[in-house]
Amino acid sequence: MITFLKLLFSALLIWMCYVVITTSIASNLFKEWDFLGGIPWMRATLWDFYTNVLVIFVWICYKEKTIFSKGTWLVLLVTLGSIASCIYMLVQLFRLSPGEGLKELFGKQHG
């Protein structure tokens, strides 16, 4: 299961980097913001995104011991979104010792 998760989050990370880079090349978010900010679904998407960031950050606060680590991950989540989420999951997966599984992935604290 851990190997599958490593492959899954690696694939998601690569996919999201591709999507963000190609979208950034095709469209400048800052030039389009006035239009996008007026769309109700865009506002709903932003509320959804930041709610998800909060949920993931609460878990990170449990997992990480230092305020520096917690703050760093919060900044990364807010600025990079799912790219940072995938990176965090991969870090957690690669921190596991041989023989550790999902229980340790979700419950083991670091710091």
Short mmCIF file of N, CA, C and O in Angstrom, two decimals:
data_model
loop_
_atom_site.label_atom_id
_atom_site.label_comp_id
_atom_site.label_asym_id
_atom_site.label_seq_id
_atom_site.Cartn_x
_atom_site.Cartn_y
_atom_site.Cartn_z
N MET A 1 0.81 -1.19 0.00
CA MET A 1 0.00 0.00 0.00
C MET A 1 0.86 1.27 0.00
O MET A 1 0.54 2.23 -0.68
N ILE A 2 1.95 1.25 0.77
CA ILE A 2 2.83 2.43 0.84
C ILE A 2 3.46 2.71 -0.51
O ILE A 2 3.55 3.86 -0.95
N THR A 3 3.91 1.66 -1.19
CA THR A 3 4.49 1.83 -2.53
C THR A 3 3.46 2.42 -3.49
O THR A 3 3.77 3.32 -4.26
N PHE A 4 2.24 1.91 -3.43
CA PHE A 4 1.17 2.44 -4.27
C PHE A 4 0.96 3.93 -3.99
O PHE A 4 0.82 4.73 -4.92
N LEU A 5 0.93 4.31 -2.72
CA LEU A 5 0.73 5.71 -2.37
C LEU A 5 1.89 6.58 -2.85
O LEU A 5 1.67 7.72 -3.29
N LYS A 6 3.10 6.07 -2.77
CA LYS A 6 4.25 6.83 -3.29
C LYS A 6 4.10 7.07 -4.78
O LYS A 6 4.34 8.18 -5.28
N LEU A 7 3.69 6.04 -5.50
CA LEU A 7 3.48 6.18 -6.95
C LEU A 7 2.31 7.13 -7.25
O LEU A 7 2.41 7.99 -8.14
N LEU A 8 1.23 6.99 -6.49
CA LEU A 8 0.06 7.84 -6.70
C LEU A 8 0.39 9.31 -6.48
O LEU A 8 0.11 10.16 -7.33
N PHE A 9 1.01 9.63 -5.33
CA PHE A 9 1.30 11.03 -5.04
C PHE A 9 2.41 11.59 -5.93
O PHE A 9 2.41 12.78 -6.22
N SER A 10 3.31 10.75 -6.39
CA SER A 10 4.31 11.20 -7.37
C SER A 10 3.63 11.56 -8.69
O SER A 10 3.93 12.59 -9.30
N ALA A 11 2.71 10.70 -9.15
CA ALA A 11 1.99 10.97 -10.39
C ALA A 11 1.14 12.23 -10.27
O ALA A 11 1.11 13.07 -11.18
N LEU A 12 0.46 12.39 -9.14
CA LEU A 12 -0.35 13.59 -8.92
C LEU A 12 0.52 14.85 -8.88
O LEU A 12 0.14 15.89 -9.44
N LEU A 13 1.67 14.76 -8.25
CA LEU A 13 2.59 15.90 -8.20
C LEU A 13 3.05 16.29 -9.60
O LEU A 13 3.01 17.47 -9.97
N ILE A 14 3.46 15.32 -10.38
CA ILE A 14 3.91 15.60 -11.75
C ILE A 14 2.76 16.19 -12.57
O ILE A 14 2.95 17.18 -13.30
N TRP A 15 1.58 15.62 -12.45
CA TRP A 15 0.41 16.11 -13.19
C TRP A 15 0.08 17.54 -12.81
O TRP A 15 -0.13 18.39 -13.67
N MET A 16 0.05 17.85 -11.51
CA MET A 16 -0.30 19.19 -11.08
C MET A 16 0.76 20.21 -11.50
O MET A 16 0.42 21.33 -11.87
N CYS A 17 2.03 19.83 -11.45
CA CYS A 17 3.09 20.73 -11.94
C CYS A 17 2.89 21.02 -13.43
O CYS A 17 2.98 22.17 -13.87
N TYR A 18 2.58 19.99 -14.18
CA TYR A 18 2.32 20.15 -15.62
C TYR A 18 1.14 21.09 -15.86
O TYR A 18 1.21 22.02 -16.66
N VAL A 19 0.03 20.84 -15.15
CA VAL A 19 -1.17 21.66 -15.33
C VAL A 19 -0.91 23.11 -14.97
O VAL A 19 -1.28 24.03 -15.71
N VAL A 20 -0.25 23.35 -13.86
CA VAL A 20 0.02 24.73 -13.42
C VAL A 20 0.97 25.43 -14.38
O VAL A 20 0.74 26.59 -14.76
N ILE A 21 2.02 24.75 -14.81
CA ILE A 21 2.99 25.38 -15.72
C ILE A 21 2.36 25.68 -17.07
O ILE A 21 2.49 26.79 -17.59
N THR A 22 1.66 24.71 -17.65
CA THR A 22 1.05 24.95 -18.98
C THR A 22 -0.05 26.01 -18.90
O THR A 22 -0.19 26.83 -19.81
N THR A 23 -0.81 26.03 -17.82
CA THR A 23 -1.84 27.05 -17.65
C THR A 23 -1.20 28.42 -17.47
O THR A 23 -1.68 29.41 -18.03
N SER A 24 -0.11 28.49 -16.71
CA SER A 24 0.58 29.77 -16.50
C SER A 24 1.14 30.32 -17.80
O SER A 24 1.14 31.54 -18.01
N ILE A 25 1.60 29.44 -18.66
CA ILE A 25 2.13 29.87 -19.96
C ILE A 25 0.99 30.39 -20.85
O ILE A 25 1.15 31.39 -21.55
N ALA A 26 -0.15 29.73 -20.79
CA ALA A 26 -1.27 30.09 -21.66
C ALA A 26 -2.08 31.28 -21.15
O ALA A 26 -2.71 31.99 -21.94
N SER A 27 -2.09 31.49 -19.82
CA SER A 27 -2.98 32.51 -19.26
C SER A 27 -2.36 33.09 -18.00
O SER A 27 -1.97 32.36 -17.09
N ASN A 28 -2.32 34.42 -17.93
CA ASN A 28 -1.78 35.12 -16.77
C ASN A 28 -2.91 35.36 -15.77
O ASN A 28 -3.84 36.14 -16.02
N LEU A 29 -2.85 34.71 -14.62
CA LEU A 29 -3.89 34.83 -13.60
C LEU A 29 -4.09 36.27 -13.16
O LEU A 29 -5.22 36.72 -12.96
N PHE A 30 -3.02 37.03 -13.02
CA PHE A 30 -3.12 38.40 -12.53
C PHE A 30 -3.82 39.31 -13.55
O PHE A 30 -4.52 40.24 -13.17
N LYS A 31 -3.65 39.04 -14.83
CA LYS A 31 -4.35 39.82 -15.86
C LYS A 31 -5.82 39.43 -15.94
O LYS A 31 -6.66 40.24 -16.30
N GLU A 32 -6.13 38.20 -15.62
CA GLU A 32 -7.50 37.68 -15.74
C GLU A 32 -8.29 37.82 -14.43
O GLU A 32 -9.46 37.49 -14.40
N TRP A 33 -7.64 38.28 -13.36
CA TRP A 33 -8.27 38.23 -12.04
C TRP A 33 -9.59 39.00 -11.96
O TRP A 33 -10.55 38.54 -11.34
N ASP A 34 -9.66 40.19 -12.57
CA ASP A 34 -10.90 40.97 -12.49
C ASP A 34 -12.07 40.18 -13.05
O ASP A 34 -13.17 40.18 -12.47
N PHE A 35 -11.86 39.51 -14.15
CA PHE A 35 -12.92 38.68 -14.74
C PHE A 35 -13.20 37.45 -13.88
O PHE A 35 -14.36 37.17 -13.54
N LEU A 36 -12.15 36.75 -13.50
CA LEU A 36 -12.34 35.51 -12.73
C LEU A 36 -12.95 35.77 -11.36
O LEU A 36 -13.78 35.00 -10.88
N GLY A 37 -12.54 36.84 -10.71
CA GLY A 37 -13.06 37.17 -9.38
C GLY A 37 -14.55 37.46 -9.38
O GLY A 37 -15.21 37.36 -8.35
N GLY A 38 -15.11 37.79 -10.54
CA GLY A 38 -16.53 38.08 -10.64
C GLY A 38 -17.39 36.84 -10.87
O GLY A 38 -18.62 36.93 -10.85
N ILE A 39 -16.77 35.70 -11.09
CA ILE A 39 -17.52 34.47 -11.35
C ILE A 39 -17.83 33.79 -10.01
O ILE A 39 -16.91 33.50 -9.24
N PRO A 40 -19.10 33.54 -9.71
CA PRO A 40 -19.44 32.90 -8.43
C PRO A 40 -18.72 31.58 -8.20
O PRO A 40 -18.31 31.29 -7.08
N TRP A 41 -18.54 30.78 -9.24
CA TRP A 41 -17.86 29.50 -9.05
C TRP A 41 -16.38 29.68 -8.71
O TRP A 41 -15.79 28.85 -8.03
N MET A 42 -15.78 30.76 -9.16
CA MET A 42 -14.39 31.02 -8.80
C MET A 42 -14.29 31.34 -7.32
O MET A 42 -13.41 30.84 -6.62
N ARG A 43 -15.22 32.13 -6.81
CA ARG A 43 -15.23 32.43 -5.38
C ARG A 43 -15.48 31.16 -4.56
O ARG A 43 -14.83 30.93 -3.55
N ALA A 44 -16.41 30.32 -5.03
CA ALA A 44 -16.68 29.05 -4.34
C ALA A 44 -15.45 28.15 -4.36
O ALA A 44 -15.13 27.49 -3.36
N THR A 45 -14.73 28.14 -5.46
CA THR A 45 -13.51 27.33 -5.59
C THR A 45 -12.44 27.81 -4.62
O THR A 45 -11.75 27.01 -4.00
N LEU A 46 -12.30 29.12 -4.48
CA LEU A 46 -11.32 29.66 -3.54
C LEU A 46 -11.69 29.32 -2.10
O LEU A 46 -10.81 28.95 -1.30
N TRP A 47 -12.97 29.44 -1.74
CA TRP A 47 -13.40 29.04 -0.40
C TRP A 47 -13.13 27.56 -0.17
O TRP A 47 -12.68 27.15 0.90
N ASP A 48 -13.40 26.75 -1.17
CA ASP A 48 -13.14 25.31 -1.09
C ASP A 48 -11.65 25.04 -0.89
O ASP A 48 -11.26 24.24 -0.05
N PHE A 49 -10.83 25.73 -1.67
CA PHE A 49 -9.38 25.55 -1.59
C PHE A 49 -8.86 25.89 -0.19
O PHE A 49 -8.13 25.10 0.41
N TYR A 50 -9.24 27.04 0.33
CA TYR A 50 -8.71 27.45 1.63
C TYR A 50 -9.28 26.63 2.78
O TYR A 50 -8.62 26.43 3.80
N THR A 51 -10.48 26.11 2.62
CA THR A 51 -11.02 25.18 3.61
C THR A 51 -10.19 23.90 3.62
O THR A 51 -9.84 23.38 4.68
N ASN A 52 -9.85 23.41 2.44
CA ASN A 52 -8.99 22.23 2.33
C ASN A 52 -7.61 22.49 2.92
O ASN A 52 -7.05 21.61 3.58
N VAL A 53 -7.06 23.66 2.68
CA VAL A 53 -5.77 24.02 3.26
C VAL A 53 -5.84 23.94 4.78
O VAL A 53 -4.94 23.40 5.43
N LEU A 54 -6.92 24.46 5.36
CA LEU A 54 -7.07 24.43 6.81
C LEU A 54 -7.14 22.99 7.34
O LEU A 54 -6.50 22.65 8.33
N VAL A 55 -7.90 22.14 6.65
CA VAL A 55 -8.02 20.73 7.07
C VAL A 55 -6.65 20.05 7.04
O VAL A 55 -6.24 19.39 8.00
N ILE A 56 -5.92 20.23 5.96
CA ILE A 56 -4.60 19.60 5.83
C ILE A 56 -3.63 20.20 6.86
O ILE A 56 -2.84 19.49 7.47
N PHE A 57 -3.74 21.51 7.07
CA PHE A 57 -2.84 22.17 8.02
C PHE A 57 -3.06 21.69 9.45
O PHE A 57 -2.11 21.57 10.22
N VAL A 58 -4.29 21.41 9.83
CA VAL A 58 -4.56 20.87 11.17
C VAL A 58 -3.83 19.55 11.35
O VAL A 58 -3.21 19.29 12.39
N TRP A 59 -3.86 18.70 10.33
CA TRP A 59 -3.13 17.43 10.38
C TRP A 59 -1.62 17.68 10.47
O TRP A 59 -0.91 17.04 11.25
N ILE A 60 -1.13 18.63 9.70
CA ILE A 60 0.29 18.97 9.73
C ILE A 60 0.69 19.47 11.12
O ILE A 60 1.76 19.13 11.63
N CYS A 61 -0.17 20.26 11.75
CA CYS A 61 0.12 20.74 13.11
C CYS A 61 0.25 19.59 14.09
O CYS A 61 1.05 19.65 15.03
N TYR A 62 -0.51 18.53 13.90
CA TYR A 62 -0.38 17.34 14.74
C TYR A 62 0.93 16.61 14.44
O TYR A 62 1.65 16.20 15.34
N LYS A 63 1.25 16.47 13.16
CA LYS A 63 2.41 15.67 12.76
C LYS A 63 3.74 16.36 13.06
O LYS A 63 4.69 15.71 13.46
N GLU A 64 3.81 17.65 12.85
CA GLU A 64 5.07 18.38 12.98
C GLU A 64 5.17 19.01 14.36
O GLU A 64 4.19 19.52 14.89
N LYS A 65 6.36 19.01 14.92
CA LYS A 65 6.59 19.53 16.27
C LYS A 65 6.97 21.01 16.31
O LYS A 65 6.54 21.74 17.18
N THR A 66 7.80 21.46 15.37
CA THR A 66 8.34 22.82 15.47
C THR A 66 7.41 23.83 14.80
O THR A 66 6.77 23.54 13.79
N ILE A 67 7.38 25.02 15.37
CA ILE A 67 6.58 26.10 14.80
C ILE A 67 7.12 26.49 13.43
O ILE A 67 6.36 26.86 12.53
N PHE A 68 8.44 26.39 13.24
CA PHE A 68 9.04 26.71 11.94
C PHE A 68 8.52 25.76 10.87
O PHE A 68 8.15 26.20 9.77
N SER A 69 8.52 24.48 11.17
CA SER A 69 8.03 23.49 10.21
C SER A 69 6.55 23.71 9.89
O SER A 69 6.15 23.68 8.73
N LYS A 70 5.76 23.96 10.92
CA LYS A 70 4.33 24.21 10.72
C LYS A 70 4.12 25.45 9.85
O LYS A 70 3.31 25.45 8.92
N GLY A 71 4.85 26.52 10.16
CA GLY A 71 4.73 27.76 9.39
C GLY A 71 5.16 27.61 7.95
O GLY A 71 4.52 28.13 7.04
N THR A 72 6.25 26.88 7.76
CA THR A 72 6.75 26.64 6.40
C THR A 72 5.71 25.91 5.57
O THR A 72 5.42 26.28 4.43
N TRP A 73 5.14 24.85 6.16
CA TRP A 73 4.13 24.08 5.43
C TRP A 73 2.87 24.91 5.17
O TRP A 73 2.24 24.77 4.11
N LEU A 74 2.49 25.78 6.09
CA LEU A 74 1.32 26.63 5.86
C LEU A 74 1.56 27.55 4.66
O LEU A 74 0.70 27.66 3.78
N VAL A 75 2.72 28.17 4.61
CA VAL A 75 3.05 29.05 3.48
C VAL A 75 3.04 28.26 2.17
O VAL A 75 2.49 28.71 1.16
N LEU A 76 3.64 27.08 2.20
CA LEU A 76 3.68 26.25 0.99
C LEU A 76 2.28 25.82 0.55
O LEU A 76 1.96 25.84 -0.65
N LEU A 77 1.44 25.44 1.50
CA LEU A 77 0.07 25.04 1.16
C LEU A 77 -0.72 26.20 0.55
O LEU A 77 -1.42 26.03 -0.45
N VAL A 78 -0.59 27.39 1.14
CA VAL A 78 -1.33 28.54 0.64
C VAL A 78 -0.83 28.97 -0.74
O VAL A 78 -1.62 29.34 -1.61
N THR A 79 0.46 28.89 -0.96
CA THR A 79 1.01 29.37 -2.23
C THR A 79 1.03 28.31 -3.33
O THR A 79 0.90 28.65 -4.51
N LEU A 80 1.19 27.05 -2.97
CA LEU A 80 1.32 26.00 -3.99
C LEU A 80 0.15 25.03 -4.05
O LEU A 80 0.07 24.22 -4.97
N GLY A 81 -0.74 25.09 -3.07
CA GLY A 81 -1.93 24.25 -3.10
C GLY A 81 -1.64 22.76 -3.13
O GLY A 81 -0.88 22.25 -2.30
N SER A 82 -2.24 22.08 -4.08
CA SER A 82 -2.12 20.62 -4.14
C SER A 82 -0.70 20.16 -4.45
O SER A 82 -0.34 19.03 -4.11
N ILE A 83 0.10 21.00 -5.04
CA ILE A 83 1.51 20.65 -5.26
C ILE A 83 2.18 20.45 -3.90
O ILE A 83 2.87 19.46 -3.67
N ALA A 84 1.96 21.39 -2.98
CA ALA A 84 2.53 21.27 -1.63
C ALA A 84 1.93 20.09 -0.88
O ALA A 84 2.63 19.39 -0.15
N SER A 85 0.64 19.84 -1.06
CA SER A 85 0.00 18.69 -0.41
C SER A 85 0.63 17.39 -0.86
O SER A 85 0.90 16.50 -0.03
N CYS A 86 0.87 17.26 -2.15
CA CYS A 86 1.51 16.04 -2.67
C CYS A 86 2.94 15.92 -2.13
O CYS A 86 3.37 14.82 -1.76
N ILE A 87 3.67 17.02 -2.09
CA ILE A 87 5.03 16.98 -1.57
C ILE A 87 5.02 16.56 -0.10
O ILE A 87 5.83 15.73 0.32
N TYR A 88 4.09 17.13 0.68
CA TYR A 88 4.02 16.76 2.10
C TYR A 88 3.74 15.27 2.25
O TYR A 88 4.37 14.59 3.07
N MET A 89 2.80 14.75 1.48
CA MET A 89 2.49 13.32 1.57
C MET A 89 3.70 12.48 1.19
O MET A 89 3.99 11.47 1.83
N LEU A 90 4.41 12.87 0.15
CA LEU A 90 5.61 12.12 -0.25
C LEU A 90 6.68 12.17 0.83
O LEU A 90 7.32 11.16 1.12
N VAL A 91 6.87 13.33 1.45
CA VAL A 91 7.83 13.43 2.56
C VAL A 91 7.43 12.47 3.67
O VAL A 91 8.27 11.73 4.21
N GLN A 92 6.14 12.46 4.02
CA GLN A 92 5.68 11.56 5.07
C GLN A 92 5.86 10.10 4.69
O GLN A 92 6.27 9.27 5.51
N LEU A 93 5.59 9.77 3.45
CA LEU A 93 5.73 8.38 2.99
C LEU A 93 7.19 7.93 3.01
O LEU A 93 7.49 6.81 3.40
N PHE A 94 8.10 8.81 2.60
CA PHE A 94 9.51 8.43 2.57
C PHE A 94 10.15 8.48 3.96
O PHE A 94 11.23 7.93 4.16
N ARG A 95 9.49 9.12 4.93
CA ARG A 95 9.98 9.11 6.32
C ARG A 95 9.69 7.79 7.02
O ARG A 95 10.29 7.49 8.04
N LEU A 96 8.76 7.02 6.49
CA LEU A 96 8.39 5.75 7.13
C LEU A 96 9.55 4.77 7.09
O LEU A 96 10.28 4.68 6.10
N SER A 97 9.70 4.04 8.16
CA SER A 97 10.70 2.98 8.21
C SER A 97 10.13 1.74 7.52
O SER A 97 8.91 1.59 7.42
N PRO A 98 11.01 0.84 7.06
CA PRO A 98 10.50 -0.40 6.46
C PRO A 98 9.58 -1.12 7.44
O PRO A 98 9.86 -1.20 8.63
N GLY A 99 8.46 -1.58 6.93
CA GLY A 99 7.50 -2.29 7.77
C GLY A 99 6.41 -1.40 8.36
O GLY A 99 5.42 -1.91 8.87
N GLU A 100 6.60 -0.08 8.33
CA GLU A 100 5.55 0.81 8.82
C GLU A 100 4.49 0.96 7.75
O GLU A 100 4.77 0.87 6.56
N GLY A 101 3.26 1.21 8.19
CA GLY A 101 2.14 1.29 7.26
C GLY A 101 1.29 2.53 7.46
O GLY A 101 1.77 3.58 7.91
N LEU A 102 0.00 2.38 7.15
CA LEU A 102 -0.92 3.50 7.20
C LEU A 102 -1.08 4.08 8.61
O LEU A 102 -1.22 5.30 8.77
N LYS A 103 -1.06 3.22 9.61
CA LYS A 103 -1.20 3.70 10.99
C LYS A 103 -0.10 4.69 11.32
O LYS A 103 -0.33 5.75 11.87
N GLU A 104 1.12 4.36 10.97
CA GLU A 104 2.26 5.24 11.22
C GLU A 104 2.24 6.47 10.30
O GLU A 104 2.63 7.56 10.71
N LEU A 105 1.79 6.26 9.07
CA LEU A 105 1.72 7.39 8.12
C LEU A 105 0.83 8.49 8.69
O LEU A 105 1.19 9.66 8.68
N PHE A 106 -0.34 8.11 9.16
CA PHE A 106 -1.29 9.11 9.62
C PHE A 106 -1.12 9.52 11.08
O PHE A 106 -1.52 10.61 11.46
N GLY A 107 -0.48 8.68 11.90
CA GLY A 107 -0.42 8.98 13.32
C GLY A 107 0.93 9.32 13.89
O GLY A 107 1.01 9.97 14.92
N LYS A 108 2.00 8.93 13.23
CA LYS A 108 3.35 9.14 13.77
C LYS A 108 3.74 10.61 13.70
O LYS A 108 3.66 11.23 12.65
N GLN A 109 4.17 11.16 14.83
CA GLN A 109 4.59 12.55 14.87
C GLN A 109 6.09 12.65 14.59
O GLN A 109 6.85 11.72 14.86
N HIS A 110 6.50 13.81 14.04
CA HIS A 110 7.91 14.06 13.70
C HIS A 110 8.35 15.35 14.35
O HIS A 110 7.56 16.22 14.64
N GLY A 111 9.62 15.50 14.49
CA GLY A 111 10.12 16.77 14.98
C GLY A 111 11.25 16.58 15.91
O GLY A 111 11.95 17.36 16.35
#
